[in-house]
Every structure is written in structure tokens, then in C-alpha cells.
Short mmCIF file of C-alpha atoms in Angstrom, two decimals:
data_model
loop_
_atom_site.label_atom_id
_atom_site.label_comp_id
_atom_site.label_asym_id
_atom_site.label_seq_id
_atom_site.Cartn_x
_atom_site.Cartn_y
_atom_site.Cartn_z
CA MET A 1 1.52 15.25 -21.89
CA ASN A 2 0.89 13.01 -19.07
CA THR A 3 -1.43 9.86 -20.13
CA PRO A 4 -4.44 10.14 -17.95
CA GLY A 5 -4.67 7.89 -15.33
CA ALA A 6 -0.72 7.80 -15.34
CA PRO A 7 1.42 8.79 -12.25
CA GLY A 8 2.11 12.75 -12.41
CA ASP A 9 -1.35 13.21 -13.16
CA PRO A 10 -2.75 16.80 -12.89
CA ALA A 11 -5.52 15.49 -11.66
CA PHE A 12 -4.20 13.79 -8.86
CA ALA A 13 -2.75 16.85 -7.22
CA ASN A 14 -4.85 17.62 -4.59
CA LEU A 15 -6.88 14.70 -4.63
CA SER A 16 -8.55 13.31 -1.50
CA VAL A 17 -9.38 9.47 -0.88
CA LEU A 18 -11.50 7.63 1.53
CA LEU A 19 -10.23 3.86 1.19
CA VAL A 20 -11.77 1.45 2.17
CA GLU A 21 -9.61 -1.83 2.48
CA ASP A 22 -10.81 -4.82 5.10
CA ASP A 23 -7.65 -7.41 3.84
CA ALA A 24 -4.58 -6.08 4.54
CA PHE A 25 -2.80 -7.54 1.51
CA ALA A 26 -5.42 -5.57 -0.90
CA LEU A 27 -5.08 -2.43 1.37
CA LYS A 28 -1.73 -2.40 0.76
CA ILE A 29 -1.52 -2.83 -2.78
CA ALA A 30 -4.54 -0.05 -3.16
CA GLN A 31 -2.39 2.61 -1.29
CA THR A 32 0.90 1.38 -3.11
CA VAL A 33 -1.34 2.58 -6.45
CA LEU A 34 -2.94 5.70 -5.14
CA LYS A 35 1.73 6.92 -3.95
CA GLN A 36 2.43 5.73 -7.43
CA LEU A 37 -0.53 7.84 -8.69
CA LYS A 38 0.98 10.98 -6.53
CA VAL A 39 -2.02 11.12 -4.48
CA PRO A 40 -1.37 12.89 -1.81
CA TYR A 41 -4.16 13.01 1.04
CA VAL A 42 -5.04 9.00 1.42
CA ASN A 43 -7.56 8.37 4.75
CA VAL A 44 -8.06 4.69 5.49
CA ALA A 45 -11.33 3.05 7.03
CA LYS A 46 -11.33 -1.15 7.76
CA ASP A 47 -14.90 -1.46 6.62
CA GLY A 48 -17.58 0.34 5.42
CA ALA A 49 -18.76 1.02 9.21
CA GLU A 50 -15.79 3.14 10.15
CA ALA A 51 -15.61 4.78 6.95
CA LEU A 52 -19.41 6.24 7.45
CA ASP A 53 -17.75 7.44 10.89
CA ILE A 54 -15.51 9.39 9.09
CA LEU A 55 -17.52 10.56 6.80
CA ASN A 56 -19.78 11.74 9.35
CA SER A 57 -17.52 12.94 12.33
CA ASN A 58 -14.53 15.11 9.32
CA ALA A 59 -14.84 18.28 8.50
CA GLN A 60 -12.68 17.01 5.65
CA ARG A 61 -14.98 16.65 2.11
CA PHE A 62 -13.63 13.44 0.09
CA ASP A 63 -13.06 13.84 -3.51
CA LEU A 64 -13.19 10.20 -3.84
CA ILE A 65 -14.35 6.94 -2.09
CA VAL A 66 -12.41 4.01 -2.91
CA SER A 67 -14.22 0.64 -1.40
CA ASP A 68 -13.91 -2.75 -1.58
CA TRP A 69 -17.26 -4.56 -1.76
CA ASN A 70 -17.51 -7.65 0.73
CA MET A 71 -16.42 -6.11 3.81
CA PRO A 72 -17.67 -7.07 7.88
CA GLU A 73 -19.69 -5.07 9.57
CA MET A 74 -20.53 -3.16 6.36
CA SER A 75 -20.09 -3.85 2.88
CA GLY A 76 -19.18 -1.59 0.31
CA LEU A 77 -23.01 -2.13 -1.02
CA GLN A 78 -24.39 -0.66 2.02
CA LEU A 79 -21.46 2.08 2.19
CA LEU A 80 -22.40 3.44 -0.87
CA LYS A 81 -26.26 3.50 -0.11
CA ALA A 82 -25.17 5.64 3.08
CA VAL A 83 -22.90 7.57 1.02
CA ARG A 84 -25.35 7.91 -1.80
CA MET A 85 -28.36 9.56 0.45
CA LYS A 86 -26.17 12.49 2.07
CA TRP A 87 -23.38 12.66 -0.03
CA PRO A 88 -24.69 12.14 -3.69
CA ASP A 89 -21.91 13.81 -5.77
CA THR A 90 -19.19 11.84 -4.06
CA PRO A 91 -17.54 9.82 -6.85
CA PHE A 92 -17.26 6.22 -5.61
CA ILE A 93 -15.39 3.15 -7.27
CA MET A 94 -15.95 -0.23 -6.15
CA LEU A 95 -13.45 -2.51 -5.87
CA THR A 96 -14.03 -6.28 -6.16
CA GLY A 97 -12.84 -10.01 -6.61
CA LYS A 98 -15.73 -10.32 -8.98
CA ALA A 99 -17.38 -8.83 -11.15
CA SER A 100 -20.73 -10.67 -11.84
CA PRO A 101 -24.23 -9.49 -14.00
CA ASP A 102 -25.14 -9.33 -10.15
CA PHE A 103 -23.28 -7.32 -8.84
CA VAL A 104 -23.23 -5.21 -11.87
CA VAL A 105 -26.76 -5.01 -12.04
CA GLN A 106 -26.79 -3.59 -7.55
CA ALA A 107 -23.86 -1.48 -7.94
CA ARG A 108 -25.13 0.83 -10.66
CA ASP A 109 -28.57 0.41 -9.59
CA ASN A 110 -27.52 2.18 -5.71
CA GLY A 111 -25.28 4.94 -8.07
CA VAL A 112 -21.65 3.68 -8.03
CA ASP A 113 -19.60 5.72 -10.74
CA ALA A 114 -17.07 2.45 -12.03
CA TYR A 115 -15.94 -1.31 -10.21
CA VAL A 116 -12.74 -2.28 -10.51
CA VAL A 117 -12.18 -5.97 -10.54
CA LYS A 118 -9.00 -7.30 -8.21
CA PRO A 119 -6.01 -7.61 -9.26
CA PHE A 120 -5.66 -4.65 -10.61
CA SER A 121 -2.81 -2.99 -11.97
CA PRO A 122 -1.70 0.96 -11.20
CA SER A 123 -2.92 2.06 -14.77
CA GLN A 124 -6.21 0.02 -14.47
CA LEU A 125 -7.36 1.93 -11.11
CA GLY A 126 -5.35 4.93 -12.35
CA GLN A 127 -7.91 4.98 -15.29
CA LYS A 128 -10.81 4.94 -13.87
CA ILE A 129 -9.91 7.64 -11.19
CA ALA A 130 -9.09 9.29 -14.08
CA ALA A 131 -12.86 8.53 -16.35
CA VAL A 132 -14.37 9.41 -13.02
CA LEU A 133 -13.05 12.33 -12.04
CA GLY A 134 -13.78 14.06 -15.33
CA ALA A 135 -17.34 12.79 -15.66
CA ARG A 136 -18.59 13.98 -12.65
CA ALA A 137 -16.17 17.63 -13.47
CA LYS A 138 -18.44 17.92 -16.50
CA LYS A 139 -21.86 17.80 -15.03
#
């Protein structure tokens, strides 16, 4: 039996993820993690504005959005607010370099499903994804 969030977890078999990250190094790490988790569909945006363009123009529905908090043009928090207005049921995980109490309160108040503090391991991100998808499936 697979551990939830571990590579090969069947919850990831048809998952479509929008990954939003402006830092090339952090983007590569997150992409590598998603690949290790065998997530088959990953679209990438460099900031919140590009992510919103993709969401608005793409006929594809995303099963999950994983977004950095601190980005130019449009922050992860601004993106989260926009997503909650138009796609309120889309699971949203925020990546951040720090999890200050203010960050946690702002993210939760705006409907984030979970957050992951950088740097993170594949198992940490995988477990968060599995937990978020499991919680959404039970609603």
C-alpha cells in the first residue's frame, strides 16, 4: 500500500497542477518534486498575473494550484483572492520562505487550503497535496 503523498500515490495519477513560481531555482525544485510524485500535468506560470491569464484562457480545469507567496506583478495572496472569487473550489497550496503568524492569518482568511515552508522535501509537499485533495474530496 502506498503512503499518502508518496511517489506512486494513485491520487496523483490524473492530477492537473498550475505551478506559480518566479524564482528559477524554487521552480525547478517544485517541478522536480511534482515529477517525483508522478503528477502527469503541470503548467507553469512565472507570477500571479500570468497564472490568472492561464486560468482565464485555458479550457482545462486545474485540480490544484501551487503558488509562491512573494512574486512581482501579482503576489500569491492576490492570486488566491482572485481564484477564490472565480474558482472557489479549486484547492490552493501556498509556498513561502517564512510562515509568520501574519502570513498564516492572511492566507487562511483568504481561503488557502495549506501552505508549505521552503525549503521543503518531496514527502512534505506530497503529503500536503494528498491531505488537501483528500479533504476536498470529502466535502
